[in-house]
CSV table of C-alpha atoms in Angstrom, one decimal:
chain,number,residue,atom,x,y,z
J,13,MET,CA,87.8,73.3,113.7
J,14,GLU,CA,84.1,72.6,114.2
J,15,GLU,CA,82.5,71.5,110.5
J,16,PHE,CA,79.1,71.9,109.3
J,17,PHE,CA,77.5,70.2,107.1
J,18,MET,CA,73.8,70.3,105.5
J,19,VAL,CA,71.0,69.0,107.3
J,20,LYS,CA,68.9,66.1,106.3
J,21,LYS,CA,65.4,68.7,105.4
J,22,PRO,CA,62.4,68.3,108.0
J,23,THR,CA,59.6,66.5,106.3
J,24,THR,CA,56.9,67.4,109.6
J,25,LEU,CA,56.2,70.5,110.8
J,26,ASN,CA,57.7,69.5,114.2
J,27,GLU,CA,60.8,68.9,113.0
J,28,VAL,CA,61.2,72.8,111.4
J,29,SER,CA,63.4,74.6,113.8
J,30,ARG,CA,65.4,78.2,112.9
J,31,GLU,CA,68.3,76.3,113.3
J,32,LYS,CA,67.4,73.1,111.4
J,33,TRP,CA,66.3,75.8,108.5
J,34,ILE,CA,70.0,77.6,108.6
J,35,LEU,CA,71.6,74.2,108.5
J,36,SER,CA,69.6,72.7,105.7
J,37,THR,CA,69.8,76.2,103.4
J,38,PHE,CA,72.8,78.2,104.8
J,39,PRO,CA,75.4,78.5,102.2
J,40,GLU,CA,72.8,78.9,99.8
J,41,TRP,CA,75.0,77.0,96.9
J,42,GLY,CA,76.2,74.5,99.8
J,43,THR,CA,79.2,72.7,98.3
J,44,TYR,CA,78.5,72.9,94.5
J,45,LEU,CA,81.1,74.9,93.2
J,46,ASN,CA,83.4,73.8,96.3
J,47,GLU,CA,82.9,70.7,93.6
J,48,GLU,CA,83.0,72.1,90.3
J,49,ILE,CA,86.6,74.1,91.1
J,50,ALA,CA,88.1,70.7,92.3
J,51,ALA,CA,87.0,68.8,89.3
J,52,GLU,CA,88.1,71.9,87.1
J,53,LYS,CA,91.0,70.6,84.7
J,54,VAL,CA,93.0,73.8,83.4
J,55,ALA,CA,94.3,73.4,80.1
J,56,LYS,CA,97.8,74.1,78.9
J,57,GLY,CA,98.2,78.0,78.2
J,58,THR,CA,95.3,79.2,79.9
J,59,PHE,CA,93.7,80.0,83.3
J,60,ALA,CA,90.3,79.8,84.9
J,61,MET,CA,88.8,81.9,87.9
J,62,TRP,CA,85.3,81.9,89.8
J,63,TRP,CA,83.8,84.8,90.8
J,64,LEU,CA,82.8,84.2,94.7
J,65,GLY,CA,80.9,87.7,95.3
J,66,CYS,CA,82.6,91.6,95.9
J,67,THR,CA,86.3,91.1,94.5
J,68,GLY,CA,86.4,87.4,95.7
J,69,ILE,CA,88.3,85.4,93.0
J,70,TRP,CA,89.1,81.7,93.2
J,71,LEU,CA,92.6,81.3,90.5
J,72,LYS,CA,93.6,77.7,88.9
J,73,THR,CA,96.6,77.0,86.2
J,74,HIS,CA,97.3,74.3,84.5
J,75,GLU,CA,99.6,73.5,87.0
J,76,ASP,CA,96.9,72.9,90.1
J,77,THR,CA,97.9,76.1,91.8
J,78,ASN,CA,95.0,77.9,93.5
J,79,ILE,CA,95.0,80.9,94.6
J,80,LEU,CA,92.1,82.5,96.7
J,81,CYS,CA,91.8,86.3,96.7
J,82,ASP,CA,89.5,88.4,99.0
J,83,LEU,CA,87.4,85.7,99.9
J,84,TRP,CA,84.2,87.8,102.0
J,85,SER,CA,82.2,85.0,103.7
J,86,GLY,CA,80.1,87.9,105.6
J,87,THR,CA,77.6,90.1,105.5
J,88,GLY,CA,76.0,93.6,105.6
J,89,LYS,CA,73.5,95.7,107.7
J,90,GLN,CA,71.1,92.7,110.0
J,91,SER,CA,69.0,94.9,111.3
J,92,HIS,CA,68.3,98.9,111.2
J,93,GLY,CA,69.4,99.5,114.6
J,94,ASP,CA,69.2,103.3,115.4
J,95,GLY,CA,69.7,104.5,111.9
J,96,THR,CA,73.1,106.1,112.5
J,97,MET,CA,76.8,104.5,111.7
J,98,ARG,CA,79.0,103.9,114.0
J,99,GLN,CA,81.4,107.1,115.2
J,100,GLY,CA,84.3,107.1,112.8
J,101,HIS,CA,83.2,105.1,109.9
J,102,GLN,CA,84.7,105.4,106.7
J,103,MET,CA,81.5,106.2,104.7
J,104,MET,CA,80.6,108.9,107.7
J,105,ARG,CA,84.3,110.2,107.4
J,106,MET,CA,83.8,110.4,103.6
J,107,SER,CA,80.3,112.1,103.4
J,108,GLY,CA,80.2,113.9,106.4
J,109,VAL,CA,77.0,112.5,107.6
J,110,GLU,CA,75.8,110.4,110.2
J,111,ALA,CA,73.1,108.3,108.0
J,112,MET,CA,72.9,105.0,108.4
J,113,GLN,CA,73.9,103.3,104.6
J,114,PRO,CA,72.0,100.3,103.6
J,115,ASN,CA,74.6,97.9,102.5
J,116,LEU,CA,72.8,95.2,102.3
J,117,ARG,CA,74.4,91.8,101.3
J,118,ASN,CA,72.2,91.2,97.7
J,119,LYS,CA,74.3,88.3,96.7
J,120,PRO,CA,74.2,84.3,97.8
J,121,PHE,CA,77.3,82.4,99.6
J,122,VAL,CA,77.9,80.7,96.3
J,123,ILE,CA,80.8,78.6,98.1
J,124,ASP,CA,81.0,76.7,101.0
J,125,PRO,CA,84.3,78.0,103.1
J,126,PHE,CA,84.7,75.6,105.2
J,127,ALA,CA,85.0,73.1,102.2
J,128,ILE,CA,87.5,74.4,100.6
J,129,LYS,CA,90.9,72.8,100.2
J,130,ASP,CA,93.6,72.5,98.1
J,131,VAL,CA,94.1,76.5,98.0
J,132,ASP,CA,97.9,77.4,97.6
J,133,ALA,CA,97.8,80.8,98.9
J,134,LEU,CA,95.2,83.4,100.6
J,135,CYS,CA,96.2,86.9,99.0
J,136,VAL,CA,93.8,90.2,100.0
J,137,THR,CA,94.2,92.8,98.8
J,138,HIS,CA,92.9,95.8,101.8
J,139,ILE,CA,91.8,95.6,105.1
J,140,HIS,CA,88.2,96.3,104.6
J,141,SER,CA,86.1,93.5,106.4
J,142,ASP,CA,84.4,92.7,102.8
J,143,HIS,CA,88.0,91.8,101.9
J,144,LEU,CA,89.6,90.7,104.8
J,145,ASP,CA,87.7,88.2,106.6
J,146,ILE,CA,88.4,86.2,109.4
J,147,VAL,CA,85.7,83.4,108.6
J,148,THR,CA,88.2,82.5,105.2
J,149,ALA,CA,91.2,83.1,107.4
J,150,ALA,CA,90.5,80.4,109.6
J,151,ALA,CA,89.4,78.2,106.9
J,152,VAL,CA,92.4,78.5,104.8
J,153,ASN,CA,94.1,78.0,107.7
J,154,ASN,CA,93.2,75.0,109.2
J,155,ASN,CA,91.6,73.1,105.9
J,156,CYS,CA,94.8,73.9,104.1
J,157,PRO,CA,98.2,73.6,106.1
J,158,LYS,CA,100.5,74.8,103.2
J,159,ALA,CA,98.7,77.9,102.2
J,160,LYS,CA,100.4,81.3,102.6
J,161,PHE,CA,98.6,84.7,103.7
J,162,ILE,CA,99.6,87.4,101.5
J,163,GLY,CA,98.7,90.8,101.9
J,164,PRO,CA,100.2,94.3,102.6
J,165,LYS,CA,101.2,95.5,106.5
J,166,GLU,CA,97.7,96.4,108.2
J,167,VAL,CA,96.4,93.0,106.4
J,168,VAL,CA,99.2,90.8,107.9
J,169,GLU,CA,99.1,92.6,111.1
J,170,THR,CA,95.2,91.2,111.7
J,171,TRP,CA,96.3,88.2,110.6
J,172,ARG,CA,98.1,87.7,113.2
J,173,LYS,CA,96.4,89.2,115.6
J,174,TRP,CA,93.3,86.7,114.8
J,175,GLY,CA,96.5,84.0,114.9
J,176,VAL,CA,97.7,82.5,112.0
J,177,PRO,CA,101.3,81.2,112.6
J,178,GLU,CA,103.8,83.5,111.8
J,179,GLU,CA,105.7,81.2,109.6
J,180,LYS,CA,102.2,81.3,106.8
J,181,LEU,CA,102.7,85.0,106.8
J,182,ILE,CA,104.6,87.0,104.1
J,183,THR,CA,104.1,90.5,104.3
J,184,VAL,CA,104.2,92.9,100.3
J,185,LYS,CA,104.3,96.2,99.4
J,186,PRO,CA,104.3,97.7,96.0
J,187,GLY,CA,107.6,95.9,94.0
J,188,ASP,CA,107.3,92.9,96.0
J,189,GLU,CA,106.7,89.6,94.1
J,190,VAL,CA,106.2,86.0,95.6
J,191,GLN,CA,106.2,82.5,93.5
J,192,VAL,CA,103.5,80.9,94.5
J,193,GLY,CA,103.7,77.1,93.0
J,194,ALA,CA,103.3,78.3,89.1
J,195,VAL,CA,102.0,81.8,90.1
J,196,THR,CA,104.0,84.7,91.0
J,197,VAL,CA,102.2,87.6,92.6
J,198,LYS,CA,103.3,90.8,92.2
J,199,ALA,CA,102.1,93.6,94.5
J,200,MET,CA,101.0,96.5,92.6
J,201,GLN,CA,100.3,99.9,94.1
J,202,ALA,CA,96.9,100.7,94.6
J,203,PHE,CA,94.7,103.9,94.1
J,204,ASP,CA,91.7,103.1,97.4
J,205,ARG,CA,91.3,106.5,98.3
J,206,THR,CA,88.6,105.1,100.4
J,207,ALA,CA,91.0,103.4,102.7
J,208,LEU,CA,93.0,105.9,103.4
J,209,VAL,CA,89.9,107.3,105.6
J,210,THR,CA,89.2,104.0,107.2
J,211,GLU,CA,89.0,103.9,110.5
J,212,ASP,CA,91.1,101.5,112.5
J,213,ASP,CA,89.0,99.0,113.7
J,214,LEU,CA,91.7,96.5,114.2
J,215,ASP,CA,93.6,98.7,117.0
J,216,THR,CA,96.9,97.5,114.9
J,217,THR,CA,100.1,99.1,114.5
J,218,LEU,CA,98.7,102.7,113.4
J,219,LYS,CA,96.5,102.7,116.3
J,220,GLY,CA,93.8,104.9,114.9
J,221,LYS,CA,95.9,107.5,113.2
J,222,MET,CA,95.1,108.2,109.9
J,223,PRO,CA,98.3,106.8,107.9
J,224,LYS,CA,100.5,108.5,105.1
J,225,ASP,CA,101.5,105.8,103.3
J,226,MET,CA,98.4,103.4,101.1
J,227,ASP,CA,101.0,100.9,100.9
J,228,VAL,CA,100.5,99.8,104.3
J,229,MET,CA,97.1,99.5,103.8
J,230,ALA,CA,96.4,98.4,100.6
J,231,VAL,CA,98.1,97.0,97.7
J,232,ASN,CA,96.5,95.5,94.2
J,233,TYR,CA,98.1,92.2,92.4
J,234,LEU,CA,99.4,91.2,89.2
J,235,PHE,CA,98.9,87.0,89.2
J,236,GLU,CA,101.2,85.9,86.2
J,237,THR,CA,100.5,81.8,84.8
J,238,SER,CA,101.8,80.0,82.3
J,239,GLY,CA,98.1,81.0,80.4
J,240,GLY,CA,97.9,84.7,81.2
J,241,ASN,CA,98.2,87.0,83.5
J,242,LEU,CA,95.4,88.8,85.8
J,243,TYR,CA,95.7,91.9,87.8
J,244,HIS,CA,92.9,92.2,90.4
J,245,ALA,CA,92.8,96.2,90.9
J,246,ALA,CA,91.0,95.4,94.2
J,247,ASP,CA,89.1,99.0,95.4
J,248,SER,CA,91.1,101.3,93.2
J,249,HIS,CA,89.9,104.1,92.2
J,250,TYR,CA,90.9,105.7,88.8
J,251,SER,CA,94.3,106.5,88.7
J,252,ASN,CA,96.4,107.7,85.9
J,253,LEU,CA,99.3,105.7,87.1
J,254,PHE,CA,97.1,102.8,85.3
J,255,ALA,CA,99.0,103.7,82.3
J,256,LYS,CA,102.6,103.3,84.3
J,257,GLN,CA,101.4,99.8,85.0
J,258,GLY,CA,100.0,98.7,82.2
J,259,ASN,CA,103.6,99.9,80.3
J,260,GLU,CA,105.5,98.0,82.5
J,261,ASN,CA,103.4,94.7,82.4
J,262,GLN,CA,101.5,92.5,80.5
J,263,ILE,CA,98.3,92.1,81.5
J,264,ASP,CA,95.7,90.5,80.1
J,265,VAL,CA,92.4,89.9,82.3
J,266,ALA,CA,91.8,93.3,84.9
J,267,LEU,CA,89.0,93.2,87.6
J,268,GLY,CA,87.6,96.5,88.6
J,269,ALA,CA,85.7,97.6,91.3
J,270,TYR,CA,82.1,99.2,90.0
J,271,GLY,CA,79.7,100.5,91.2
J,272,GLU,CA,77.1,103.5,92.0
J,273,ASN,CA,77.9,106.1,93.9
J,274,PRO,CA,75.4,107.2,96.2
J,275,ARG,CA,75.8,110.8,96.6
J,276,GLY,CA,78.4,112.5,98.3
J,277,ILE,CA,80.4,109.8,97.9
J,278,THR,CA,83.3,108.2,95.3
J,279,ASP,CA,83.8,104.5,96.9
J,280,LYS,CA,83.7,102.7,93.3
J,281,VAL,CA,84.9,103.5,89.8
J,282,THR,CA,81.8,104.5,87.1
J,283,SER,CA,81.7,102.7,83.8
J,284,VAL,CA,83.6,106.0,82.1
J,285,ASP,CA,86.5,105.3,84.4
J,286,ILE,CA,86.1,100.8,83.8
J,287,LEU,CA,86.4,101.8,80.2
J,288,ARG,CA,89.4,104.3,81.1
J,289,MET,CA,91.2,101.7,83.0
J,290,ALA,CA,90.6,99.4,80.8
J,291,GLU,CA,92.6,101.5,78.5
J,292,SER,CA,95.1,102.8,80.7
J,293,LEU,CA,96.0,99.1,81.8
J,294,ASN,CA,96.6,97.8,78.1
J,295,THR,CA,94.0,94.6,78.8
J,296,LYS,CA,92.5,92.7,76.4
J,297,VAL,CA,89.8,91.9,78.6
J,298,ILE,CA,88.3,94.0,81.6
J,299,ILE,CA,85.6,92.5,84.1
J,300,PRO,CA,83.4,94.9,86.4
J,301,VAL,CA,83.0,93.0,90.0
J,302,HIS,CA,82.0,94.4,93.6
J,303,TYR,CA,79.0,96.1,92.0
J,304,ASP,CA,77.2,92.8,93.3
J,305,ILE,CA,77.0,92.9,97.2
J,306,TRP,CA,75.9,96.1,98.2
J,307,THR,CA,72.2,97.0,97.8
J,308,ASN,CA,73.3,100.5,97.9
J,309,PHE,CA,75.7,100.5,95.3
J,310,MET,CA,74.4,98.9,93.0
J,311,ALA,CA,75.2,99.3,89.1
J,312,ASP,CA,73.8,98.1,86.0
J,313,PRO,CA,77.0,96.7,84.4
J,314,LYS,CA,75.4,97.4,80.8
J,315,GLU,CA,76.1,100.3,81.0
J,316,ILE,CA,79.6,99.6,80.3
J,317,THR,CA,79.2,97.1,77.4
J,318,GLU,CA,77.0,100.1,76.1
J,319,LEU,CA,79.4,102.4,76.0
J,320,TRP,CA,82.1,100.4,74.9
J,321,LYS,CA,79.7,99.4,71.6
J,322,MET,CA,79.4,103.8,71.2
J,323,LYS,CA,83.4,104.2,71.9
J,324,LYS,CA,85.2,101.4,70.1
J,325,ASP,CA,85.1,102.8,66.8
J,326,ARG,CA,86.2,106.2,67.6
J,327,LEU,CA,88.5,105.6,70.6
J,328,GLN,CA,90.1,102.3,68.6
J,329,TYR,CA,89.5,100.7,71.8
J,330,GLU,CA,91.5,97.2,72.1
J,331,PHE,CA,89.8,95.7,74.9
J,332,LYS,CA,86.7,93.8,75.6
J,333,PRO,CA,84.1,94.2,78.5
J,334,PHE,CA,83.0,90.8,80.0
J,335,ILE,CA,79.8,90.7,82.5
J,336,TRP,CA,80.0,87.8,84.8
J,337,GLU,CA,77.6,86.6,87.1
J,338,VAL,CA,78.7,85.2,91.0
J,339,GLY,CA,79.6,81.6,90.9
J,340,GLY,CA,80.4,81.3,87.2
J,341,LYS,CA,83.5,80.7,85.3
J,342,PHE,CA,86.0,82.7,83.2
J,343,THR,CA,88.9,81.1,81.4
J,344,TYR,CA,91.4,82.9,79.6
J,345,PRO,CA,92.3,82.6,76.8
J,346,ASN,CA,88.9,80.6,75.4
J,347,ASP,CA,86.3,83.6,76.9
J,348,LYS,CA,88.5,86.7,76.5
J,349,ASP,CA,85.8,87.5,73.3
J,350,ARG,CA,82.7,87.0,74.7
J,351,MET,CA,81.3,89.7,76.4
J,352,GLU,CA,78.3,88.3,78.8
J,353,PHE,CA,78.5,85.3,81.0
J,354,MET,CA,75.5,82.5,81.1
J,355,PHE,CA,75.3,79.8,83.5
J,356,ASP,CA,74.8,76.0,81.9
J,357,ARG,CA,71.4,75.7,81.1
J,358,GLY,CA,71.2,72.1,81.5
J,359,PHE,CA,68.8,69.4,79.1
J,360,HIS,CA,71.6,69.8,76.6
J,361,ASP,CA,69.9,66.5,74.9
J,362,ALA,CA,66.6,67.3,75.8
J,363,PHE,CA,64.7,66.4,72.3
J,364,LYS,CA,67.2,63.3,71.4
J,365,ASN,CA,65.0,61.0,73.0
J,366,ASP,CA,67.6,58.2,73.1
J,367,ASN,CA,66.1,56.1,75.8
J,368,ASP,CA,63.2,54.9,76.5
J,369,THR,CA,61.6,58.0,78.9
J,370,PRO,CA,58.3,59.2,77.0
J,371,PHE,CA,57.3,62.2,76.8
J,372,PRO,CA,54.0,63.5,77.8
J,373,SER,CA,51.2,63.4,75.9
J,374,PHE,CA,50.4,66.6,76.4
J,375,LEU,CA,53.6,68.2,75.0
């Protein structure tokens, strides 16, 4: 695979071109986060994870097992076009309208997929293109020769079509378990009704037919580590069966796809149902994701924390919500009592004056 690196920034106008601008700017974070993840030494009895945007997660354990889940390296709308959605689009089927949804990508690319290394498995929850991504698949396939590709039947069929070698592919359905290094990956039943009205763009075994069985399209995951367990709910809507999953499994941290649904659409979990999900799953921490990525589904996660504050004593909640930032790290159990993420502000010793660097006199 061709490798792309940030090029030297131009110093004169004659050196500026569209191509040089893109290569010197994109991805916006360069390899900063790749380097941070590689350097992280996860303490015994903990696990660390980074939010990569949408529902993309990098999970790293004390034993140095690295699992990538649902990393999306694509974009949304880049042109107004003719102003209508393509025929058969899932949102058209759901809402009955043809007007284009203005789903522009809202967050920057915080990780360079071409610099990904040392991944033991790429797990994908379902067939939607903001979770199942060809660039991520190509990068992992080329940079991580021992990595396994784990997903439900239709995800695996798509990887196969793209050219992922057969020996790397692992098809899972709810109830299946796969051992990846020190992590047990459990496939769980998904509750993504949107997936059931998804067109078959990739011409796989469904051949354009609407499936009766969600299990071939989507799964949720429980990642069991020596430092705690992470539940990835992907794009699941609220279901009473979350309680069954919470009764049968230890869930320490759960991720839910939160968002502000447009009129006529029920695609993301609301703030009320994020709290219901957390209570049903018996999780200790609930983290909303996905609200960040699409401009037309953006929501304020503070709505979740305010509702939690209002209800926690009366309903005796035993969990806390955590409001994350894309590119940020969460370590369990170290961060389980925090409510909100903040990036390192730096300048910790700014006024120590322990060297010969003078402060400006005007300060």
